[in-house]
CSV table of C-alpha atoms in Angstrom, one decimal:
chain,number,residue,atom,x,y,z
A,246,UNK,CA,0.0,0.0,0.1
A,247,UNK,CA,1.2,3.6,-0.9
A,248,UNK,CA,0.6,6.4,1.5
A,249,UNK,CA,0.9,10.1,0.0
A,250,UNK,CA,1.5,12.5,2.9
A,251,UNK,CA,1.0,16.0,1.8
A,252,UNK,CA,2.2,19.1,4.3
A,253,UNK,CA,0.4,21.8,2.3
A,254,UNK,CA,1.8,24.6,4.6
A,255,UNK,CA,5.1,24.3,3.3
A,256,UNK,CA,4.3,22.8,-0.3
A,257,UNK,CA,6.4,19.6,0.7
A,258,UNK,CA,5.2,16.3,-0.9
A,259,UNK,CA,6.7,13.1,0.8
A,260,UNK,CA,5.8,9.6,-0.6
A,261,UNK,CA,6.4,6.5,1.5
A,262,UNK,CA,5.8,2.5,1.0
A,263,UNK,CA,4.2,1.4,4.2
A,264,UNK,CA,5.2,-2.1,3.4
A,265,UNK,CA,8.9,-2.0,2.3
A,266,UNK,CA,9.8,1.4,4.0
A,267,UNK,CA,10.3,3.4,1.0
A,268,UNK,CA,8.5,4.3,-2.2
A,269,UNK,CA,10.7,2.7,-4.9
A,270,UNK,CA,9.8,4.9,-8.0
A,271,UNK,CA,7.8,7.8,-9.0
A,272,UNK,CA,6.9,9.5,-12.3
A,273,UNK,CA,7.6,13.1,-12.5
A,274,UNK,CA,6.2,15.6,-15.1
A,275,UNK,CA,8.1,18.9,-15.8
A,276,UNK,CA,7.2,21.7,-18.1
A,277,UNK,CA,9.5,22.4,-21.0
A,278,UNK,CA,8.7,25.2,-23.2
A,279,UNK,CA,5.1,25.0,-24.1
A,280,UNK,CA,5.6,21.0,-23.6
A,281,UNK,CA,6.1,18.7,-20.7
A,282,UNK,CA,8.7,16.1,-20.2
A,283,UNK,CA,8.3,13.1,-18.2
A,284,UNK,CA,10.8,10.7,-16.2
A,285,UNK,CA,10.8,8.0,-13.9
A,286,UNK,CA,12.7,8.3,-10.7
A,287,UNK,CA,13.8,5.1,-9.0
A,288,UNK,CA,15.5,5.6,-5.6
A,289,UNK,CA,15.3,4.5,-2.0
A,290,UNK,CA,15.3,8.1,-0.7
A,291,UNK,CA,12.8,10.2,-2.7
A,292,UNK,CA,12.4,13.4,-0.9
A,293,UNK,CA,9.5,14.5,-3.0
A,294,UNK,CA,8.6,17.9,-4.5
A,295,UNK,CA,9.1,21.4,-3.4
A,296,UNK,CA,6.9,24.1,-5.1
A,297,UNK,CA,5.4,27.4,-4.3
A,298,UNK,CA,3.3,27.5,-1.1
A,299,UNK,CA,-0.4,27.6,-2.3
A,300,UNK,CA,-2.1,30.7,-1.7
A,301,UNK,CA,-5.9,31.6,-2.5
A,302,UNK,CA,-6.5,32.8,-5.9
A,303,UNK,CA,-8.4,35.8,-6.8
A,304,UNK,CA,-11.8,34.7,-8.4
A,305,UNK,CA,-12.3,38.2,-10.2
A,306,UNK,CA,-9.0,39.6,-10.9
A,307,UNK,CA,-10.5,42.3,-13.3
A,308,UNK,CA,-12.5,43.6,-10.4
A,309,UNK,CA,-9.4,43.6,-7.9
A,310,UNK,CA,-7.5,45.6,-10.5
A,311,UNK,CA,-10.0,48.1,-10.7
A,312,UNK,CA,-10.2,48.3,-6.9
A,313,UNK,CA,-6.5,48.9,-6.8
A,314,UNK,CA,-6.7,51.6,-9.5
A,315,UNK,CA,-9.4,53.2,-7.3
A,316,UNK,CA,-8.4,52.6,-4.0
A,317,UNK,CA,-4.5,52.3,-4.1
A,318,UNK,CA,-1.9,52.0,-1.5
A,319,UNK,CA,-0.5,55.2,-0.4
A,320,UNK,CA,-1.4,57.1,-3.5
A,321,UNK,CA,-4.2,59.0,-4.9
A,322,UNK,CA,-6.4,57.0,-7.5
A,323,UNK,CA,-5.5,56.9,-11.2
A,324,UNK,CA,-8.1,59.1,-12.5
A,325,UNK,CA,-7.1,61.8,-10.0
A,326,UNK,CA,-3.4,61.7,-11.0
A,327,UNK,CA,-4.3,61.9,-14.8
A,328,UNK,CA,-6.2,65.3,-14.2
A,329,UNK,CA,-4.6,68.0,-15.8
A,330,UNK,CA,-1.9,65.8,-17.5
A,331,UNK,CA,-0.8,66.1,-21.0
A,332,UNK,CA,1.3,62.9,-21.7
A,333,UNK,CA,1.3,59.5,-19.9
A,334,UNK,CA,3.7,56.7,-20.2
A,335,UNK,CA,2.9,53.2,-19.1
A,336,UNK,CA,5.8,50.8,-18.7
A,337,UNK,CA,5.4,47.2,-19.1
A,338,UNK,CA,7.4,44.1,-19.0
A,339,UNK,CA,8.7,42.4,-22.1
A,340,UNK,CA,8.3,38.7,-23.5
A,341,UNK,CA,10.7,37.3,-20.9
A,342,UNK,CA,8.1,38.0,-18.1
A,343,UNK,CA,4.7,36.4,-17.1
A,344,UNK,CA,2.0,38.3,-19.2
A,345,UNK,CA,0.1,40.8,-17.0
A,346,UNK,CA,-0.1,43.7,-19.5
A,347,UNK,CA,-3.2,42.1,-21.3
A,348,UNK,CA,-4.9,42.0,-18.1
A,349,UNK,CA,-4.1,45.3,-16.6
A,350,UNK,CA,-3.8,47.8,-19.6
A,351,UNK,CA,-7.5,47.8,-20.8
A,352,UNK,CA,-8.5,48.8,-17.2
A,353,UNK,CA,-5.7,51.2,-16.6
A,354,UNK,CA,-6.5,53.0,-19.7
A,355,UNK,CA,-10.1,53.3,-19.1
A,356,UNK,CA,-9.4,55.0,-15.6
A,357,UNK,CA,-6.8,57.4,-17.5
A,358,UNK,CA,-9.6,58.4,-19.9
A,359,UNK,CA,-12.0,58.9,-17.1
A,360,UNK,CA,-9.1,61.4,-15.6
A,361,UNK,CA,-9.1,63.4,-18.9
A,362,UNK,CA,-6.2,61.5,-20.9
A,363,UNK,CA,-6.9,60.5,-24.5
A,364,UNK,CA,-5.4,57.3,-26.0
A,365,UNK,CA,-3.5,59.7,-28.3
A,366,UNK,CA,-1.7,61.0,-25.4
A,367,UNK,CA,-0.8,57.7,-23.9
A,368,UNK,CA,2.5,55.7,-24.8
A,369,UNK,CA,3.0,52.0,-23.7
A,370,UNK,CA,6.8,51.6,-23.4
A,371,UNK,CA,8.0,47.9,-23.2
A,372,UNK,CA,10.8,47.8,-21.0
A,373,UNK,CA,13.2,45.4,-22.6
A,374,UNK,CA,16.3,46.5,-20.3
A,375,UNK,CA,19.4,44.4,-21.5
A,376,UNK,CA,17.1,41.9,-23.2
A,377,UNK,CA,16.9,41.7,-27.1
A,378,UNK,CA,14.2,44.1,-28.8
A,379,UNK,CA,10.7,42.8,-29.0
A,380,UNK,CA,9.2,41.7,-32.4
A,381,UNK,CA,6.0,43.2,-33.9
A,382,UNK,CA,4.3,39.7,-33.2
A,383,UNK,CA,5.4,40.1,-29.4
A,384,UNK,CA,4.0,43.6,-29.3
A,385,UNK,CA,0.8,42.2,-30.3
A,386,UNK,CA,0.9,39.4,-28.0
A,387,UNK,CA,1.8,41.7,-25.1
A,388,UNK,CA,-0.9,44.5,-26.0
A,389,UNK,CA,-3.7,42.0,-27.0
A,390,UNK,CA,-6.7,43.9,-28.2
A,391,UNK,CA,-5.0,47.1,-27.7
A,392,UNK,CA,-2.5,46.4,-30.3
A,393,UNK,CA,-2.7,49.0,-33.2
A,394,UNK,CA,-5.2,51.4,-31.0
A,395,UNK,CA,-2.5,52.8,-28.8
A,396,UNK,CA,1.2,53.9,-29.4
A,397,UNK,CA,3.6,51.4,-28.3
A,398,UNK,CA,7.5,51.3,-28.5
A,399,UNK,CA,10.1,49.1,-26.8
A,400,UNK,CA,12.6,51.0,-24.8
A,401,UNK,CA,15.6,50.3,-27.1
A,402,UNK,CA,14.0,52.0,-30.4
A,403,UNK,CA,12.9,55.2,-28.2
A,404,UNK,CA,16.2,56.5,-27.4
A,405,UNK,CA,17.3,57.7,-23.9
A,406,UNK,CA,17.4,61.0,-21.9
A,407,UNK,CA,19.8,61.7,-19.1
A,408,UNK,CA,17.8,63.2,-16.0
A,409,UNK,CA,20.5,63.1,-13.4
A,410,UNK,CA,22.6,60.8,-11.2
A,411,UNK,CA,21.6,58.8,-8.2
A,412,UNK,CA,23.6,59.0,-5.0
A,413,UNK,CA,25.4,55.6,-5.7
A,414,UNK,CA,26.5,57.0,-9.3
A,415,UNK,CA,24.0,55.4,-11.6
A,416,UNK,CA,23.0,57.7,-14.5
A,417,UNK,CA,19.4,58.2,-14.8
A,418,UNK,CA,19.1,57.6,-18.5
A,419,UNK,CA,15.5,56.7,-19.2
A,420,UNK,CA,13.5,55.9,-22.4
A,421,UNK,CA,12.5,59.2,-23.9
A,422,UNK,CA,8.6,58.8,-23.7
A,423,UNK,CA,9.1,58.1,-20.0
A,424,UNK,CA,11.3,61.2,-19.8
A,425,UNK,CA,8.6,63.3,-21.7
A,426,UNK,CA,5.6,62.2,-19.8
A,427,UNK,CA,4.1,64.2,-16.9
A,428,UNK,CA,2.6,60.8,-15.5
A,429,UNK,CA,4.7,57.6,-15.4
A,430,UNK,CA,2.9,54.3,-14.5
A,431,UNK,CA,4.6,50.9,-14.3
A,432,UNK,CA,2.9,47.6,-14.9
A,433,UNK,CA,4.5,44.1,-13.7
A,434,UNK,CA,4.7,41.0,-11.7
A,435,UNK,CA,6.4,40.2,-8.4
A,436,UNK,CA,8.9,37.4,-8.3
A,437,UNK,CA,12.2,36.7,-6.6
A,438,UNK,CA,15.2,38.4,-8.0
A,439,UNK,CA,18.6,37.7,-7.6
A,440,UNK,CA,19.8,41.3,-7.2
A,441,UNK,CA,16.9,43.3,-6.5
A,442,UNK,CA,15.4,40.9,-4.0
A,443,UNK,CA,12.0,41.0,-5.9
A,444,UNK,CA,11.0,42.0,-9.5
A,445,UNK,CA,8.4,44.5,-10.1
A,446,UNK,CA,7.9,47.9,-8.5
A,447,UNK,CA,10.4,50.5,-9.5
A,448,UNK,CA,12.5,47.9,-11.5
A,449,UNK,CA,10.2,48.4,-14.6
A,450,UNK,CA,11.6,51.9,-15.1
A,451,UNK,CA,15.1,51.6,-13.4
A,452,UNK,CA,15.8,48.4,-15.2
A,453,UNK,CA,13.3,47.7,-17.9
A,454,UNK,CA,13.2,51.5,-19.4
A,455,UNK,CA,16.7,52.4,-18.5
A,456,UNK,CA,19.8,52.5,-20.6
A,457,UNK,CA,22.3,49.7,-20.6
A,458,UNK,CA,24.8,52.1,-18.8
A,459,UNK,CA,22.4,52.8,-16.2
A,460,UNK,CA,21.5,49.1,-15.7
A,461,UNK,CA,25.2,47.9,-15.7
A,462,UNK,CA,26.1,50.5,-13.0
A,463,UNK,CA,23.1,49.7,-10.9
A,464,UNK,CA,23.7,45.9,-11.3
A,465,UNK,CA,27.3,46.3,-10.3
A,466,UNK,CA,26.1,47.4,-6.9
A,467,UNK,CA,25.1,43.9,-6.5
A,468,UNK,CA,28.7,42.6,-6.1
A,469,UNK,CA,29.0,44.4,-3.0
A,470,UNK,CA,25.9,42.5,-1.3
A,471,UNK,CA,26.1,39.1,-3.1
A,472,UNK,CA,23.0,37.2,-3.5
A,473,UNK,CA,20.0,39.1,-2.4
A,474,UNK,CA,17.2,36.7,-3.5
A,475,UNK,CA,14.3,37.9,-1.4
A,476,UNK,CA,16.1,40.3,0.5
A,477,UNK,CA,14.5,43.8,0.9
A,478,UNK,CA,16.0,45.4,3.7
A,479,UNK,CA,19.4,46.9,3.2
A,480,UNK,CA,19.4,45.9,-0.5
A,481,UNK,CA,21.4,48.6,-2.2
A,482,UNK,CA,20.5,47.5,-5.8
A,483,UNK,CA,16.9,48.1,-5.0
A,484,UNK,CA,17.7,51.5,-2.9
A,485,UNK,CA,19.3,52.6,-6.0
A,486,UNK,CA,16.5,51.7,-8.4
A,487,UNK,CA,14.1,53.5,-6.0
A,488,UNK,CA,16.1,56.6,-6.3
A,489,UNK,CA,16.6,56.2,-10.0
A,490,UNK,CA,12.7,55.9,-10.6
A,491,UNK,CA,11.9,58.9,-8.3
A,492,UNK,CA,14.1,61.0,-10.5
A,493,UNK,CA,12.7,59.5,-13.6
A,494,UNK,CA,9.1,60.6,-12.1
A,495,UNK,CA,7.5,57.3,-11.7
A,496,UNK,CA,4.2,58.0,-10.0
A,497,UNK,CA,2.3,54.9,-9.8
A,498,UNK,CA,2.6,50.9,-10.0
A,499,UNK,CA,0.2,48.1,-10.6
A,500,UNK,CA,2.0,44.9,-9.8
A,501,UNK,CA,0.7,41.4,-10.0
A,502,UNK,CA,1.6,38.2,-7.9
A,503,UNK,CA,0.9,35.1,-9.9
A,504,UNK,CA,1.1,31.5,-8.8
A,505,UNK,CA,2.8,28.6,-10.7
A,506,UNK,CA,-0.3,28.3,-12.8
A,507,UNK,CA,-0.2,32.0,-13.8
A,508,UNK,CA,-3.4,32.8,-11.8
A,509,UNK,CA,-3.8,36.0,-9.6
A,510,UNK,CA,-3.1,35.9,-6.0
A,511,UNK,CA,-2.8,39.4,-5.3
A,512,UNK,CA,-3.1,42.9,-7.0
A,513,UNK,CA,-0.7,45.7,-5.4
A,514,UNK,CA,-1.4,49.0,-6.9
A,515,UNK,CA,-0.3,52.5,-5.8
A,516,UNK,CA,2.8,54.1,-4.4
A,517,UNK,CA,5.9,52.6,-6.3
A,518,UNK,CA,7.6,51.8,-2.9
A,519,UNK,CA,4.6,51.2,-0.4
A,520,UNK,CA,2.4,49.1,-2.9
A,521,UNK,CA,5.5,46.9,-3.8
A,522,UNK,CA,6.2,46.2,-0.2
A,523,UNK,CA,2.7,44.7,0.1
A,524,UNK,CA,3.3,42.7,-2.9
A,525,UNK,CA,6.7,41.5,-1.7
A,526,UNK,CA,5.2,40.0,1.4
A,527,UNK,CA,2.8,37.9,-0.6
A,528,UNK,CA,5.4,36.8,-3.2
A,529,UNK,CA,7.7,35.9,-0.5
A,530,UNK,CA,5.0,33.8,1.5
A,531,UNK,CA,4.4,32.0,-1.8
A,532,UNK,CA,7.9,31.3,-3.1
A,533,UNK,CA,9.9,30.9,0.1
A,534,UNK,CA,9.4,27.4,0.9
A,535,UNK,CA,10.9,25.0,3.8
A,536,UNK,CA,13.6,22.8,3.0
A,537,UNK,CA,13.6,19.6,5.2
A,538,UNK,CA,16.7,18.0,3.9
A,539,UNK,CA,19.3,18.9,1.1
A,540,UNK,CA,19.4,16.3,-1.7
A,541,UNK,CA,22.1,14.7,-3.5
A,542,UNK,CA,20.2,15.1,-6.8
A,543,UNK,CA,17.7,18.1,-7.6
A,544,UNK,CA,15.5,17.8,-10.7
A,545,UNK,CA,14.5,21.2,-11.6
A,546,UNK,CA,12.5,23.0,-14.3
A,547,UNK,CA,12.1,26.9,-14.7
A,548,UNK,CA,8.5,26.3,-15.2
A,549,UNK,CA,8.3,26.4,-19.1
A,550,UNK,CA,8.0,29.4,-21.2
A,551,UNK,CA,8.9,32.2,-20.9
A,552,UNK,CA,11.1,31.4,-18.2
A,553,UNK,CA,13.1,28.7,-20.2
A,554,UNK,CA,13.3,30.7,-23.4
A,555,UNK,CA,16.8,31.2,-22.9
A,556,UNK,CA,19.8,30.2,-20.6
A,557,UNK,CA,19.9,33.9,-19.3
A,558,UNK,CA,16.6,33.4,-17.9
A,559,UNK,CA,16.7,29.6,-17.1
A,560,UNK,CA,19.8,30.0,-15.0
A,561,UNK,CA,17.6,31.6,-12.3
A,562,UNK,CA,16.1,28.1,-11.5
A,563,UNK,CA,19.7,26.7,-11.0
A,564,UNK,CA,20.6,29.3,-8.5
A,565,UNK,CA,17.4,28.4,-6.7
A,566,UNK,CA,18.3,24.8,-6.9
A,567,UNK,CA,21.7,25.2,-5.5
A,568,UNK,CA,20.1,26.0,-2.2
A,569,UNK,CA,18.6,22.6,-2.1
A,570,UNK,CA,21.5,20.4,-3.3
A,571,UNK,CA,24.5,19.1,-1.4
A,572,UNK,CA,28.0,20.3,-2.0
A,573,UNK,CA,29.2,18.0,-5.0
A,574,UNK,CA,25.7,16.9,-5.7
A,575,UNK,CA,23.9,17.0,-9.2
A,576,UNK,CA,21.2,19.5,-10.5
A,577,UNK,CA,19.2,18.1,-13.5
A,578,UNK,CA,17.7,21.1,-15.4
A,579,UNK,CA,14.9,20.7,-18.1
A,580,UNK,CA,15.0,23.9,-19.9
A,581,UNK,CA,14.2,24.2,-23.6
A,582,UNK,CA,16.1,27.3,-24.5
A,583,UNK,CA,15.1,27.7,-28.1
A,584,UNK,CA,16.8,31.0,-28.1
A,585,UNK,CA,20.1,29.7,-26.8
A,586,UNK,CA,22.2,31.8,-24.5
A,587,UNK,CA,19.8,34.8,-24.8
A,588,UNK,CA,22.4,37.7,-24.6
A,589,UNK,CA,25.5,38.2,-26.7
A,590,UNK,CA,27.8,39.5,-24.0
A,591,UNK,CA,26.9,36.3,-21.8
A,592,UNK,CA,27.5,34.0,-24.8
A,593,UNK,CA,31.0,35.7,-25.4
A,594,UNK,CA,32.1,35.3,-21.9
A,595,UNK,CA,31.1,31.6,-21.9
A,596,UNK,CA,32.8,31.0,-25.3
A,597,UNK,CA,36.0,32.8,-24.5
A,598,UNK,CA,36.5,30.8,-21.1
A,599,UNK,CA,38.3,27.6,-21.1
A,600,UNK,CA,37.3,27.0,-17.4
A,601,UNK,CA,35.0,28.3,-14.7
A,602,UNK,CA,38.4,29.9,-13.0
A,603,UNK,CA,38.6,32.0,-16.2
A,604,UNK,CA,35.2,33.5,-15.8
A,605,UNK,CA,35.9,34.1,-12.0
A,606,UNK,CA,39.1,35.8,-12.9
A,607,UNK,CA,37.4,38.0,-15.5
A,608,UNK,CA,34.4,39.0,-13.4
A,609,UNK,CA,37.0,40.0,-10.6
A,610,UNK,CA,38.6,42.3,-13.1
A,611,UNK,CA,35.6,43.8,-14.5
A,612,UNK,CA,31.9,43.8,-14.1
A,613,UNK,CA,30.0,43.6,-17.4
A,614,UNK,CA,26.3,43.3,-17.9
A,615,UNK,CA,25.7,40.0,-19.4
A,616,UNK,CA,29.0,38.5,-18.1
A,617,UNK,CA,27.7,38.7,-14.6
A,618,UNK,CA,25.5,35.7,-15.7
A,619,UNK,CA,28.5,33.8,-16.6
A,620,UNK,CA,29.9,34.6,-13.0
A,621,UNK,CA,26.6,33.1,-11.6
A,622,UNK,CA,27.4,29.9,-13.9
A,623,UNK,CA,30.8,29.6,-12.5
A,624,UNK,CA,29.6,29.8,-8.9
A,625,UNK,CA,27.0,27.0,-9.8
A,626,UNK,CA,29.3,24.6,-11.2
A,627,UNK,CA,31.7,25.0,-8.4
A,628,UNK,CA,29.0,23.8,-6.1
A,629,UNK,CA,27.3,21.1,-8.2
A,630,UNK,CA,27.4,19.1,-11.4
A,631,UNK,CA,24.9,20.6,-14.0
A,632,UNK,CA,23.0,18.1,-16.2
A,633,UNK,CA,21.2,20.0,-18.9
A,634,UNK,CA,18.3,18.9,-21.0
A,635,UNK,CA,17.5,21.4,-23.8
A,636,UNK,CA,17.1,21.9,-27.5
A,637,UNK,CA,20.6,23.4,-27.6
A,638,UNK,CA,23.6,22.0,-29.5
A,639,UNK,CA,25.7,19.9,-27.2
A,640,UNK,CA,28.8,22.2,-28.0
A,641,UNK,CA,26.7,25.2,-26.6
A,642,UNK,CA,25.9,23.4,-23.5
A,643,UNK,CA,29.4,22.3,-23.0
A,644,UNK,CA,30.6,25.9,-23.3
A,645,UNK,CA,28.3,26.5,-20.2
A,646,UNK,CA,30.4,23.9,-18.3
A,647,UNK,CA,27.2,21.8,-18.3
A,648,UNK,CA,26.8,18.4,-19.2
A,649,UNK,CA,24.3,18.0,-22.1
A,650,UNK,CA,21.6,15.2,-22.2
A,651,UNK,CA,19.0,14.4,-25.0
A,652,UNK,CA,16.1,13.5,-22.6
A,653,UNK,CA,15.2,13.9,-19.1
A,654,UNK,CA,15.1,10.2,-18.4
A,655,UNK,CA,18.7,9.8,-19.7
A,656,UNK,CA,19.9,12.4,-17.2
A,657,UNK,CA,17.9,11.0,-14.3
A,658,UNK,CA,19.4,7.5,-15.0
A,659,UNK,CA,22.9,9.0,-15.3
A,660,UNK,CA,22.7,10.9,-11.9
A,661,UNK,CA,21.3,7.9,-10.2
A,662,UNK,CA,24.1,5.5,-11.6
A,663,UNK,CA,26.8,8.2,-10.1
A,664,UNK,CA,25.1,8.8,-6.8
A,665,UNK,CA,23.8,5.3,-6.2
A,666,UNK,CA,20.3,3.8,-5.2
A,667,UNK,CA,20.3,5.6,-1.8
A,668,UNK,CA,20.6,9.1,-3.3
A,669,UNK,CA,18.2,11.6,-1.9
A,670,UNK,CA,16.4,13.1,-4.8
A,671,UNK,CA,14.3,16.3,-4.8
A,672,UNK,CA,12.2,17.5,-7.5
A,673,UNK,CA,11.3,21.4,-8.3
A,674,UNK,CA,8.8,21.5,-10.9
A,675,UNK,CA,8.7,25.4,-10.7
A,676,UNK,CA,12.2,26.5,-10.0
A,677,UNK,CA,12.1,29.9,-11.1
A,678,UNK,CA,9.3,30.5,-8.4
A,679,UNK,CA,10.8,28.3,-5.7
A,680,UNK,CA,13.2,29.5,-3.2
A,681,UNK,CA,14.2,26.5,-0.8
A,682,UNK,CA,14.9,27.7,2.9
A,683,UNK,CA,14.4,31.2,1.8
A,684,UNK,CA,12.6,34.1,3.9
A,685,UNK,CA,12.0,37.7,3.2
A,686,UNK,CA,14.5,39.8,5.1
């Protein structure tokens, strides 16, 4: 007889065979792009799955967004902010983030129109930051029914304007429509972030709509504080972003917290700092999960597209999995990566290195945006072997100092052969949203 014991409070699932003492095999399904991969794990010590803690879903998200726009946290209602304004800029996330703009934009623009702004006076700015420019098809995807009805540009095609310098020396170079607007609003989602603690909030403007020079200087501050995943207080990267956004004129945010099924669990709208803090609490409660025991083998998926579109994005789940694996363990990653590395500088750093030590030495000499992802990779392979299941060429994978596998089952079997039948195995189906042993600080 098989007993399945679920501790819902910490999202940990343990399975046990009441006759033989252990559950000998389990079938796992992991998201991979828009598909799923399946594998059978056979081990004497299956530790189960860790995934985001379940939170109540909002049954009427549109109404919750309207409530947030009309009764915001620490700020006047949006229609009030729009009164007497001539131009508005709405900064949204690009294709690498969960889709929130299609849900928010129609409701937000309606409130702006109630305040006296016309569609012709509103520009939607897709904040691509250091990512590649969005395609026209991606613009249509992000705007939904509003595509063709409202002016939309991505930040790299608008040009940038210098508005000042933060106390920490970051040049406030921001997309031209943001600099020109007398009302700036940011739309996004809140998730754990390696440098800023959490995504969302001021980051839409201070990273998404910022120049490469600004973003590079800000992210360089992260070398002074190390891994800041879920860290809010004392986070100098976020403090610098907040000052940047204040100089850039950010007035209001609408941030969504989504669970692993892309369903809304919170809407945080209002003051860019106060509203974001409220959303951080919810995101932290969902994403920071208890870790009962570190594993010899961790099997992880970023959670499918868009989190596994590139190595640049997918490596975030590796960072999270490192918190759950023992030193010298194995992390198996199922990440489709149809766009490969996802950043030319990152790719150049990896291609130029003959060993992780080369990257460590280079990153110690200089901080280069994109190259910092190479530094993350070097840290990861110093702690664990990385088995990589993807659509990438094997030669590309090896340049990451990962070990390529053509199937998830092949990788699982190889790891089991190395670590033995009593290896402790843990599965993270949504590695991009799961922070083992984490907490909000």
